[in-house]
JSON list of C-alpha atoms in Angstrom, two decimals:
[
{"chain": "S", "resi": 258, "resn": "ASP", "atom": "CA", "xyz": [14.48, -15.19, 0.03]},
{"chain": "S", "resi": 259, "resn": "THR", "atom": "CA", "xyz": [10.57, -15.26, -2.32]},
{"chain": "S", "resi": 260, "resn": "GLY", "atom": "CA", "xyz": [9.53, -12.03, -0.57]},
{"chain": "S", "resi": 261, "resn": "VAL", "atom": "CA", "xyz": [6.07, -11.52, 1.68]},
{"chain": "S", "resi": 262, "resn": "SER", "atom": "CA", "xyz": [4.07, -14.66, 1.74]},
{"chain": "S", "resi": 263, "resn": "GLN", "atom": "CA", "xyz": [0.92, -14.43, 3.20]},
{"chain": "S", "resi": 264, "resn": "ASN", "atom": "CA", "xyz": [-1.11, -17.61, 4.01]},
{"chain": "S", "resi": 265, "resn": "PRO", "atom": "CA", "xyz": [-4.22, -18.48, 3.17]},
{"chain": "S", "resi": 266, "resn": "ARG", "atom": "CA", "xyz": [-4.53, -16.71, 0.15]},
{"chain": "S", "resi": 267, "resn": "HIS", "atom": "CA", "xyz": [-8.53, -17.00, 0.10]},
{"chain": "S", "resi": 268, "resn": "LYS", "atom": "CA", "xyz": [-10.71, -18.12, 2.89]},
{"chain": "S", "resi": 269, "resn": "ILE", "atom": "CA", "xyz": [-14.64, -18.24, 3.08]},
{"chain": "S", "resi": 270, "resn": "THR", "atom": "CA", "xyz": [-16.16, -18.18, 7.03]},
{"chain": "S", "resi": 271, "resn": "LYS", "atom": "CA", "xyz": [-19.34, -18.13, 8.07]},
{"chain": "S", "resi": 272, "resn": "ARG", "atom": "CA", "xyz": [-20.49, -14.77, 9.72]},
{"chain": "S", "resi": 273, "resn": "GLY", "atom": "CA", "xyz": [-19.87, -15.11, 13.61]},
{"chain": "S", "resi": 274, "resn": "GLN", "atom": "CA", "xyz": [-16.61, -17.39, 12.95]},
{"chain": "S", "resi": 275, "resn": "ASN", "atom": "CA", "xyz": [-13.03, -16.66, 13.93]},
{"chain": "S", "resi": 276, "resn": "VAL", "atom": "CA", "xyz": [-10.49, -16.47, 11.14]},
{"chain": "S", "resi": 277, "resn": "THR", "atom": "CA", "xyz": [-6.69, -16.10, 11.71]},
{"chain": "S", "resi": 278, "resn": "PHE", "atom": "CA", "xyz": [-4.11, -14.95, 8.65]},
{"chain": "S", "resi": 279, "resn": "ARG", "atom": "CA", "xyz": [-0.39, -15.33, 8.83]},
{"chain": "S", "resi": 280, "resn": "CYS", "atom": "CA", "xyz": [2.37, -13.00, 7.22]},
{"chain": "S", "resi": 281, "resn": "ASP", "atom": "CA", "xyz": [5.80, -14.19, 7.16]},
{"chain": "S", "resi": 282, "resn": "PRO", "atom": "CA", "xyz": [7.85, -11.03, 5.95]},
{"chain": "S", "resi": 283, "resn": "ILE", "atom": "CA", "xyz": [11.21, -10.34, 4.18]},
{"chain": "S", "resi": 284, "resn": "SER", "atom": "CA", "xyz": [13.55, -11.63, 6.78]},
{"chain": "S", "resi": 285, "resn": "GLU", "atom": "CA", "xyz": [15.83, -8.87, 7.05]},
{"chain": "S", "resi": 286, "resn": "HIS", "atom": "CA", "xyz": [12.32, -6.14, 7.63]},
{"chain": "S", "resi": 287, "resn": "ASN", "atom": "CA", "xyz": [11.90, -5.13, 10.65]},
{"chain": "S", "resi": 288, "resn": "ARG", "atom": "CA", "xyz": [8.79, -3.06, 10.13]},
{"chain": "S", "resi": 289, "resn": "LEU", "atom": "CA", "xyz": [5.32, -5.19, 9.26]},
{"chain": "S", "resi": 290, "resn": "TYR", "atom": "CA", "xyz": [1.91, -3.52, 8.08]},
{"chain": "S", "resi": 291, "resn": "TRP", "atom": "CA", "xyz": [-1.59, -4.74, 7.80]},
{"chain": "S", "resi": 292, "resn": "TYR", "atom": "CA", "xyz": [-3.87, -3.02, 5.33]},
{"chain": "S", "resi": 293, "resn": "ARG", "atom": "CA", "xyz": [-7.38, -3.76, 4.10]},
{"chain": "S", "resi": 294, "resn": "GLN", "atom": "CA", "xyz": [-8.43, -3.31, 1.04]},
{"chain": "S", "resi": 295, "resn": "THR", "atom": "CA", "xyz": [-12.60, -3.38, -0.38]},
{"chain": "S", "resi": 296, "resn": "LEU", "atom": "CA", "xyz": [-13.49, -2.69, -4.41]},
{"chain": "S", "resi": 297, "resn": "GLY", "atom": "CA", "xyz": [-12.96, 0.63, -5.43]},
{"chain": "S", "resi": 298, "resn": "GLN", "atom": "CA", "xyz": [-10.59, 1.68, -2.56]},
{"chain": "S", "resi": 299, "resn": "GLY", "atom": "CA", "xyz": [-7.46, 1.99, -1.92]},
{"chain": "S", "resi": 300, "resn": "PRO", "atom": "CA", "xyz": [-5.53, -0.16, 0.57]},
{"chain": "S", "resi": 301, "resn": "GLU", "atom": "CA", "xyz": [-6.07, 1.20, 4.08]},
{"chain": "S", "resi": 302, "resn": "PHE", "atom": "CA", "xyz": [-3.76, 1.08, 7.47]},
{"chain": "S", "resi": 303, "resn": "LEU", "atom": "CA", "xyz": [-4.85, -1.36, 10.15]},
{"chain": "S", "resi": 304, "resn": "THR", "atom": "CA", "xyz": [-1.30, -1.49, 12.28]},
{"chain": "S", "resi": 305, "resn": "TYR", "atom": "CA", "xyz": [2.51, -1.83, 12.00]},
{"chain": "S", "resi": 306, "resn": "PHE", "atom": "CA", "xyz": [5.16, -3.51, 13.64]},
{"chain": "S", "resi": 307, "resn": "GLN", "atom": "CA", "xyz": [8.87, -2.68, 14.69]},
{"chain": "S", "resi": 308, "resn": "ASN", "atom": "CA", "xyz": [10.21, -5.91, 15.64]},
{"chain": "S", "resi": 309, "resn": "GLU", "atom": "CA", "xyz": [7.92, -7.30, 17.87]},
{"chain": "S", "resi": 310, "resn": "ALA", "atom": "CA", "xyz": [6.44, -3.73, 19.49]},
{"chain": "S", "resi": 311, "resn": "GLN", "atom": "CA", "xyz": [2.75, -2.71, 17.98]},
{"chain": "S", "resi": 312, "resn": "LEU", "atom": "CA", "xyz": [3.35, 0.60, 17.26]},
{"chain": "S", "resi": 313, "resn": "GLU", "atom": "CA", "xyz": [0.83, 2.00, 15.77]},
{"chain": "S", "resi": 314, "resn": "LYS", "atom": "CA", "xyz": [-3.10, 1.11, 15.09]},
{"chain": "S", "resi": 315, "resn": "SER", "atom": "CA", "xyz": [-6.19, 2.17, 12.85]},
{"chain": "S", "resi": 316, "resn": "ARG", "atom": "CA", "xyz": [-9.54, 3.58, 14.32]},
{"chain": "S", "resi": 317, "resn": "LEU", "atom": "CA", "xyz": [-10.61, 0.76, 11.72]},
{"chain": "S", "resi": 318, "resn": "LEU", "atom": "CA", "xyz": [-8.68, -1.91, 13.90]},
{"chain": "S", "resi": 319, "resn": "SER", "atom": "CA", "xyz": [-12.08, -2.64, 15.99]},
{"chain": "S", "resi": 320, "resn": "ASP", "atom": "CA", "xyz": [-11.87, -4.67, 19.33]},
{"chain": "S", "resi": 321, "resn": "ARG", "atom": "CA", "xyz": [-12.66, -8.12, 17.41]},
{"chain": "S", "resi": 322, "resn": "PHE", "atom": "CA", "xyz": [-9.06, -7.59, 15.30]},
{"chain": "S", "resi": 323, "resn": "SER", "atom": "CA", "xyz": [-5.92, -8.45, 16.95]},
{"chain": "S", "resi": 324, "resn": "ALA", "atom": "CA", "xyz": [-2.57, -8.72, 15.70]},
{"chain": "S", "resi": 325, "resn": "GLU", "atom": "CA", "xyz": [0.55, -9.90, 16.64]},
{"chain": "S", "resi": 326, "resn": "ARG", "atom": "CA", "xyz": [4.43, -10.21, 15.79]},
{"chain": "S", "resi": 327, "resn": "PRO", "atom": "CA", "xyz": [5.63, -12.61, 19.17]},
{"chain": "S", "resi": 328, "resn": "LYS", "atom": "CA", "xyz": [9.01, -13.11, 17.78]},
{"chain": "S", "resi": 329, "resn": "GLY", "atom": "CA", "xyz": [9.44, -10.17, 15.57]},
{"chain": "S", "resi": 330, "resn": "SER", "atom": "CA", "xyz": [9.35, -12.55, 12.49]},
{"chain": "S", "resi": 331, "resn": "PHE", "atom": "CA", "xyz": [6.25, -13.05, 10.98]},
{"chain": "S", "resi": 332, "resn": "SER", "atom": "CA", "xyz": [2.42, -11.55, 12.17]},
{"chain": "S", "resi": 333, "resn": "THR", "atom": "CA", "xyz": [-0.86, -13.03, 13.15]},
{"chain": "S", "resi": 334, "resn": "LEU", "atom": "CA", "xyz": [-3.95, -11.30, 12.26]},
{"chain": "S", "resi": 335, "resn": "GLU", "atom": "CA", "xyz": [-7.03, -12.39, 14.34]},
{"chain": "S", "resi": 336, "resn": "ILE", "atom": "CA", "xyz": [-10.77, -11.54, 13.31]},
{"chain": "S", "resi": 337, "resn": "GLN", "atom": "CA", "xyz": [-13.03, -12.39, 15.89]},
{"chain": "S", "resi": 338, "resn": "ARG", "atom": "CA", "xyz": [-16.76, -13.06, 15.83]},
{"chain": "S", "resi": 339, "resn": "THR", "atom": "CA", "xyz": [-16.78, -11.84, 11.93]},
{"chain": "S", "resi": 340, "resn": "GLU", "atom": "CA", "xyz": [-18.94, -10.08, 9.98]},
{"chain": "S", "resi": 341, "resn": "GLN", "atom": "CA", "xyz": [-19.95, -9.41, 6.44]},
{"chain": "S", "resi": 342, "resn": "GLY", "atom": "CA", "xyz": [-18.28, -6.11, 6.46]},
{"chain": "S", "resi": 343, "resn": "ASP", "atom": "CA", "xyz": [-15.35, -7.98, 7.61]},
{"chain": "S", "resi": 344, "resn": "SER", "atom": "CA", "xyz": [-14.77, -9.05, 3.79]},
{"chain": "S", "resi": 345, "resn": "ALA", "atom": "CA", "xyz": [-11.87, -7.61, 1.85]},
{"chain": "S", "resi": 346, "resn": "MET", "atom": "CA", "xyz": [-8.50, -8.14, 0.83]},
{"chain": "S", "resi": 347, "resn": "TYR", "atom": "CA", "xyz": [-6.15, -8.61, 3.68]},
{"chain": "S", "resi": 348, "resn": "LEU", "atom": "CA", "xyz": [-2.68, -7.07, 2.99]},
{"chain": "S", "resi": 349, "resn": "CYS", "atom": "CA", "xyz": [0.41, -7.41, 4.66]},
{"chain": "S", "resi": 350, "resn": "ALA", "atom": "CA", "xyz": [3.57, -5.54, 3.34]},
{"chain": "S", "resi": 351, "resn": "SER", "atom": "CA", "xyz": [7.40, -4.97, 5.05]},
{"chain": "S", "resi": 352, "resn": "SER", "atom": "CA", "xyz": [9.75, -2.59, 4.80]},
{"chain": "S", "resi": 353, "resn": "PRO", "atom": "CA", "xyz": [13.19, -1.91, 6.36]},
{"chain": "S", "resi": 354, "resn": "ARG", "atom": "CA", "xyz": [13.12, 1.53, 8.87]},
{"chain": "S", "resi": 355, "resn": "LEU", "atom": "CA", "xyz": [13.43, 4.83, 7.08]},
{"chain": "S", "resi": 356, "resn": "ARG", "atom": "CA", "xyz": [16.26, 6.58, 8.89]},
{"chain": "S", "resi": 357, "resn": "ASP", "atom": "CA", "xyz": [17.39, 9.39, 6.22]},
{"chain": "S", "resi": 358, "resn": "ARG", "atom": "CA", "xyz": [14.77, 10.74, 3.85]},
{"chain": "S", "resi": 359, "resn": "ARG", "atom": "CA", "xyz": [18.21, 11.68, 1.97]},
{"chain": "S", "resi": 360, "resn": "LYS", "atom": "CA", "xyz": [18.46, 8.24, 0.47]},
{"chain": "S", "resi": 361, "resn": "PRO", "atom": "CA", "xyz": [16.02, 6.29, -1.37]},
{"chain": "S", "resi": 362, "resn": "PHE", "atom": "CA", "xyz": [12.96, 5.00, -0.26]},
{"chain": "S", "resi": 363, "resn": "TYR", "atom": "CA", "xyz": [11.94, 1.84, -2.33]},
{"chain": "S", "resi": 364, "resn": "GLY", "atom": "CA", "xyz": [8.75, 1.43, -0.60]},
{"chain": "S", "resi": 365, "resn": "TYR", "atom": "CA", "xyz": [6.97, -1.55, 1.37]},
{"chain": "S", "resi": 366, "resn": "THR", "atom": "CA", "xyz": [6.70, -5.09, 0.09]},
{"chain": "S", "resi": 367, "resn": "PHE", "atom": "CA", "xyz": [3.23, -6.65, -0.36]},
{"chain": "S", "resi": 368, "resn": "GLY", "atom": "CA", "xyz": [2.22, -10.07, -0.54]},
{"chain": "S", "resi": 369, "resn": "SER", "atom": "CA", "xyz": [-0.38, -11.30, -2.05]},
{"chain": "S", "resi": 370, "resn": "GLY", "atom": "CA", "xyz": [-2.81, -10.66, 0.03]},
{"chain": "S", "resi": 371, "resn": "THR", "atom": "CA", "xyz": [-6.05, -12.92, 1.82]},
{"chain": "S", "resi": 372, "resn": "ARG", "atom": "CA", "xyz": [-9.15, -12.69, 0.39]},
{"chain": "S", "resi": 373, "resn": "LEU", "atom": "CA", "xyz": [-11.73, -13.00, 3.08]},
{"chain": "S", "resi": 374, "resn": "THR", "atom": "CA", "xyz": [-15.37, -13.69, 2.27]},
{"chain": "S", "resi": 375, "resn": "VAL", "atom": "CA", "xyz": [-17.87, -13.71, 5.15]},
{"chain": "S", "resi": 376, "resn": "VAL", "atom": "CA", "xyz": [-20.93, -15.83, 4.25]},
{"chain": "J", "resi": 198, "resn": "ASP", "atom": "CA", "xyz": [-10.60, 12.95, 5.71]},
{"chain": "J", "resi": 199, "resn": "GLN", "atom": "CA", "xyz": [-9.16, 11.62, 2.52]},
{"chain": "J", "resi": 200, "resn": "GLN", "atom": "CA", "xyz": [-5.40, 12.43, 3.03]},
{"chain": "J", "resi": 201, "resn": "VAL", "atom": "CA", "xyz": [-4.37, 11.45, -0.37]},
{"chain": "J", "resi": 202, "resn": "LYS", "atom": "CA", "xyz": [-6.58, 11.96, -3.65]},
{"chain": "J", "resi": 203, "resn": "GLN", "atom": "CA", "xyz": [-6.62, 10.52, -7.09]},
{"chain": "J", "resi": 204, "resn": "ASN", "atom": "CA", "xyz": [-9.48, 11.93, -8.69]},
{"chain": "J", "resi": 205, "resn": "SER", "atom": "CA", "xyz": [-9.40, 10.25, -11.83]},
{"chain": "J", "resi": 206, "resn": "PRO", "atom": "CA", "xyz": [-10.98, 6.69, -11.31]},
{"chain": "J", "resi": 207, "resn": "SER", "atom": "CA", "xyz": [-9.99, 5.92, -14.69]},
{"chain": "J", "resi": 208, "resn": "LEU", "atom": "CA", "xyz": [-7.65, 6.55, -17.79]},
{"chain": "J", "resi": 209, "resn": "SER", "atom": "CA", "xyz": [-7.20, 5.05, -21.44]},
{"chain": "J", "resi": 210, "resn": "VAL", "atom": "CA", "xyz": [-4.22, 6.29, -23.77]},
{"chain": "J", "resi": 211, "resn": "GLN", "atom": "CA", "xyz": [-2.33, 5.14, -27.10]},
{"chain": "J", "resi": 212, "resn": "GLU", "atom": "CA", "xyz": [0.58, 2.93, -26.73]},
{"chain": "J", "resi": 213, "resn": "GLY", "atom": "CA", "xyz": [3.80, 4.67, -27.48]},
{"chain": "J", "resi": 214, "resn": "ARG", "atom": "CA", "xyz": [1.98, 7.61, -25.79]},
{"chain": "J", "resi": 215, "resn": "ILE", "atom": "CA", "xyz": [1.98, 9.62, -22.44]},
{"chain": "J", "resi": 216, "resn": "SER", "atom": "CA", "xyz": [0.24, 8.72, -19.61]},
{"chain": "J", "resi": 217, "resn": "ILE", "atom": "CA", "xyz": [-0.08, 11.09, -16.70]},
{"chain": "J", "resi": 218, "resn": "LEU", "atom": "CA", "xyz": [-1.78, 9.89, -13.71]},
{"chain": "J", "resi": 219, "resn": "ASN", "atom": "CA", "xyz": [-2.21, 12.70, -10.83]},
{"chain": "J", "resi": 220, "resn": "CYS", "atom": "CA", "xyz": [-2.49, 12.82, -6.92]},
{"chain": "J", "resi": 221, "resn": "ASP", "atom": "CA", "xyz": [-3.06, 15.36, -4.38]},
{"chain": "J", "resi": 222, "resn": "TYR", "atom": "CA", "xyz": [-2.51, 15.66, -0.72]},
{"chain": "J", "resi": 223, "resn": "THR", "atom": "CA", "xyz": [-3.49, 17.35, 1.74]},
{"chain": "J", "resi": 224, "resn": "ASN", "atom": "CA", "xyz": [-0.83, 15.91, 4.63]},
{"chain": "J", "resi": 225, "resn": "SER", "atom": "CA", "xyz": [2.39, 18.65, 5.00]},
{"chain": "J", "resi": 226, "resn": "MET", "atom": "CA", "xyz": [4.27, 16.26, 7.08]},
{"chain": "J", "resi": 227, "resn": "PHE", "atom": "CA", "xyz": [4.47, 13.22, 4.34]},
{"chain": "J", "resi": 228, "resn": "ASP", "atom": "CA", "xyz": [8.66, 12.45, 4.03]},
{"chain": "J", "resi": 229, "resn": "TYR", "atom": "CA", "xyz": [8.01, 10.15, 0.99]},
{"chain": "J", "resi": 230, "resn": "PHE", "atom": "CA", "xyz": [5.58, 9.86, -1.72]},
{"chain": "J", "resi": 231, "resn": "LEU", "atom": "CA", "xyz": [5.15, 6.41, -3.57]},
{"chain": "J", "resi": 232, "resn": "TRP", "atom": "CA", "xyz": [3.65, 5.01, -6.65]},
{"chain": "J", "resi": 233, "resn": "TYR", "atom": "CA", "xyz": [2.43, 1.71, -6.54]},
{"chain": "J", "resi": 234, "resn": "LYS", "atom": "CA", "xyz": [1.09, -0.43, -9.44]},
{"chain": "J", "resi": 235, "resn": "LYS", "atom": "CA", "xyz": [-1.40, -3.33, -8.86]},
{"chain": "J", "resi": 236, "resn": "TYR", "atom": "CA", "xyz": [-3.01, -6.06, -11.38]},
{"chain": "J", "resi": 237, "resn": "PRO", "atom": "CA", "xyz": [-6.21, -8.16, -10.11]},
{"chain": "J", "resi": 238, "resn": "ALA", "atom": "CA", "xyz": [-5.84, -10.80, -7.25]},
{"chain": "J", "resi": 239, "resn": "GLU", "atom": "CA", "xyz": [-2.01, -9.54, -6.52]},
{"chain": "J", "resi": 240, "resn": "GLY", "atom": "CA", "xyz": [-1.04, -7.18, -3.72]},
{"chain": "J", "resi": 241, "resn": "PRO", "atom": "CA", "xyz": [0.62, -3.91, -5.02]},
{"chain": "J", "resi": 242, "resn": "THR", "atom": "CA", "xyz": [3.91, -3.65, -6.43]},
{"chain": "J", "resi": 243, "resn": "PHE", "atom": "CA", "xyz": [6.40, -0.45, -6.11]},
{"chain": "J", "resi": 244, "resn": "LEU", "atom": "CA", "xyz": [7.20, 1.37, -8.56]},
{"chain": "J", "resi": 245, "resn": "ILE", "atom": "CA", "xyz": [8.70, 4.36, -8.09]},
{"chain": "J", "resi": 246, "resn": "SER", "atom": "CA", "xyz": [9.35, 7.47, -4.68]},
{"chain": "J", "resi": 247, "resn": "ILE", "atom": "CA", "xyz": [10.15, 11.03, -4.59]},
{"chain": "J", "resi": 248, "resn": "SER", "atom": "CA", "xyz": [11.11, 12.41, -1.00]},
{"chain": "J", "resi": 249, "resn": "SER", "atom": "CA", "xyz": [9.79, 15.24, -0.01]},
{"chain": "J", "resi": 250, "resn": "ILE", "atom": "CA", "xyz": [13.01, 17.65, -0.21]},
{"chain": "J", "resi": 251, "resn": "LYS", "atom": "CA", "xyz": [13.33, 16.51, -4.13]},
{"chain": "J", "resi": 252, "resn": "ASP", "atom": "CA", "xyz": [10.75, 17.68, -7.16]},
{"chain": "J", "resi": 253, "resn": "LYS", "atom": "CA", "xyz": [11.61, 14.98, -9.34]},
{"chain": "J", "resi": 254, "resn": "ASN", "atom": "CA", "xyz": [13.02, 11.24, -9.96]},
{"chain": "J", "resi": 255, "resn": "GLU", "atom": "CA", "xyz": [13.34, 9.32, -12.47]},
{"chain": "J", "resi": 256, "resn": "ASP", "atom": "CA", "xyz": [13.17, 5.47, -13.42]},
{"chain": "J", "resi": 257, "resn": "GLY", "atom": "CA", "xyz": [13.36, 4.20, -16.89]},
{"chain": "J", "resi": 258, "resn": "ARG", "atom": "CA", "xyz": [9.89, 5.13, -18.37]},
{"chain": "J", "resi": 259, "resn": "PHE", "atom": "CA", "xyz": [8.98, 6.39, -15.21]},
{"chain": "J", "resi": 260, "resn": "THR", "atom": "CA", "xyz": [9.21, 9.98, -13.72]},
{"chain": "J", "resi": 261, "resn": "VAL", "atom": "CA", "xyz": [7.15, 11.03, -10.58]},
{"chain": "J", "resi": 262, "resn": "PHE", "atom": "CA", "xyz": [7.14, 15.02, -10.34]},
{"chain": "J", "resi": 263, "resn": "LEU", "atom": "CA", "xyz": [6.38, 16.53, -7.19]},
{"chain": "J", "resi": 264, "resn": "ASN", "atom": "CA", "xyz": [5.03, 20.54, -6.41]},
{"chain": "J", "resi": 265, "resn": "LYS", "atom": "CA", "xyz": [4.77, 20.75, -2.87]},
{"chain": "J", "resi": 266, "resn": "SER", "atom": "CA", "xyz": [3.28, 24.50, -3.07]},
{"chain": "J", "resi": 267, "resn": "ALA", "atom": "CA", "xyz": [0.28, 23.34, -4.70]},
{"chain": "J", "resi": 268, "resn": "LYS", "atom": "CA", "xyz": [0.07, 19.97, -2.75]},
{"chain": "J", "resi": 269, "resn": "HIS", "atom": "CA", "xyz": [0.45, 17.98, -6.36]},
{"chain": "J", "resi": 270, "resn": "LEU", "atom": "CA", "xyz": [2.06, 14.83, -7.61]},
{"chain": "J", "resi": 271, "resn": "SER", "atom": "CA", "xyz": [2.48, 13.06, -11.34]},
{"chain": "J", "resi": 272, "resn": "LEU", "atom": "CA", "xyz": [3.69, 9.83, -12.52]},
{"chain": "J", "resi": 273, "resn": "HIS", "atom": "CA", "xyz": [4.66, 10.11, -16.02]},
{"chain": "J", "resi": 274, "resn": "ILE", "atom": "CA", "xyz": [4.63, 7.07, -17.90]},
{"chain": "J", "resi": 275, "resn": "VAL", "atom": "CA", "xyz": [6.75, 7.43, -21.70]},
{"chain": "J", "resi": 276, "resn": "PRO", "atom": "CA", "xyz": [6.23, 5.51, -23.99]},
{"chain": "J", "resi": 277, "resn": "SER", "atom": "CA", "xyz": [3.14, 3.88, -22.70]},
{"chain": "J", "resi": 278, "resn": "GLN", "atom": "CA", "xyz": [3.01, 0.17, -23.26]},
{"chain": "J", "resi": 279, "resn": "PRO", "atom": "CA", "xyz": [-0.23, -2.43, -23.35]},
{"chain": "J", "resi": 280, "resn": "GLY", "atom": "CA", "xyz": [1.71, -4.19, -20.10]},
{"chain": "J", "resi": 281, "resn": "ASP", "atom": "CA", "xyz": [1.15, -0.95, -18.28]},
{"chain": "J", "resi": 282, "resn": "SER", "atom": "CA", "xyz": [-2.47, -1.50, -17.48]},
{"chain": "J", "resi": 283, "resn": "ALA", "atom": "CA", "xyz": [-3.05, -2.10, -13.98]},
{"chain": "J", "resi": 284, "resn": "VAL", "atom": "CA", "xyz": [-4.59, 0.20, -11.44]},
{"chain": "J", "resi": 285, "resn": "TYR", "atom": "CA", "xyz": [-2.05, 2.59, -9.70]},
{"chain": "J", "resi": 286, "resn": "PHE", "atom": "CA", "xyz": [-1.98, 3.73, -6.43]},
{"chain": "J", "resi": 287, "resn": "CYS", "atom": "CA", "xyz": [-0.40, 7.55, -5.04]},
{"chain": "J", "resi": 288, "resn": "ALA", "atom": "CA", "xyz": [0.43, 6.99, -1.26]},
{"chain": "J", "resi": 289, "resn": "GLY", "atom": "CA", "xyz": [2.32, 9.24, 1.47]},
{"chain": "J", "resi": 290, "resn": "GLY", "atom": "CA", "xyz": [3.86, 8.51, 4.19]},
{"chain": "J", "resi": 291, "resn": "SER", "atom": "CA", "xyz": [6.85, 9.44, 7.06]},
{"chain": "J", "resi": 292, "resn": "GLN", "atom": "CA", "xyz": [8.04, 7.09, 9.81]},
{"chain": "J", "resi": 293, "resn": "GLY", "atom": "CA", "xyz": [5.15, 5.26, 10.17]},
{"chain": "J", "resi": 294, "resn": "ASN", "atom": "CA", "xyz": [2.36, 3.93, 7.82]},
{"chain": "J", "resi": 295, "resn": "LEU", "atom": "CA", "xyz": [1.86, 4.84, 4.22]},
{"chain": "J", "resi": 296, "resn": "ILE", "atom": "CA", "xyz": [-2.00, 6.47, 3.11]},
{"chain": "J", "resi": 297, "resn": "PHE", "atom": "CA", "xyz": [-2.97, 5.11, -0.10]},
{"chain": "J", "resi": 298, "resn": "GLY", "atom": "CA", "xyz": [-5.75, 7.33, -2.84]},
{"chain": "J", "resi": 299, "resn": "LYS", "atom": "CA", "xyz": [-8.29, 4.88, -4.13]},
{"chain": "J", "resi": 300, "resn": "GLY", "atom": "CA", "xyz": [-6.40, 5.05, -7.72]},
{"chain": "J", "resi": 301, "resn": "THR", "atom": "CA", "xyz": [-6.38, 5.37, -11.27]},
{"chain": "J", "resi": 302, "resn": "LYS", "atom": "CA", "xyz": [-7.00, 2.34, -13.73]},
{"chain": "J", "resi": 303, "resn": "LEU", "atom": "CA", "xyz": [-4.84, 2.71, -16.18]},
{"chain": "J", "resi": 304, "resn": "SER", "atom": "CA", "xyz": [-5.63, 1.19, -19.77]},
{"chain": "J", "resi": 305, "resn": "VAL", "atom": "CA", "xyz": [-3.31, 1.20, -22.50]},
{"chain": "J", "resi": 306, "resn": "LYS", "atom": "CA", "xyz": [-4.79, 0.26, -26.10]},
{"chain": "J", "resi": 307, "resn": "PRO", "atom": "CA", "xyz": [-2.30, -0.97, -28.41]}
]
């Protein structure tokens, strides 16, 4: 397993177009997260899945954004009618489910991200 | 509402000296705190974590201290090396998502 894989690495699109990003998590991780990062900010949570169930969505995830994880493996994040404000790095991460805080937690494993530029 | 705050946008230290990066939080429900390191054009890389039931965790040159009464944690890097130069993010979380600070850019000068 080579870690979390994200495709494409870069995407330039015209305003109003739809874009879709893909994330392949670490195979034994049942949790998958999407984050967005803009310049000078830390990663901002968008949504996460446990297996195929989408358990939480941020207010940042407007109705133009939709995420799926149909078989509990890879995930896609689609942005419809892109706006210039959508330009950011979109990060995917995966982790095993947390069970006991007495045990070490080795964090989420992030992919290298997809850099979206809306022109 | 910024639940995790890193008030120093940048820090510069000399090689071999100690680097101390600070982080404050407001959410008492966090079960874990983590530090991530990020290089340009890459995703964040996990560095070290601490459970909310502990006050210190050490891993090689990296030590994280948690002061729950002050809602403050810090990352100590001893000795600092030029390869440690990166942006460091503090994050807190529980069973769900992680909340990140804005990061501190560390520069270690030879």
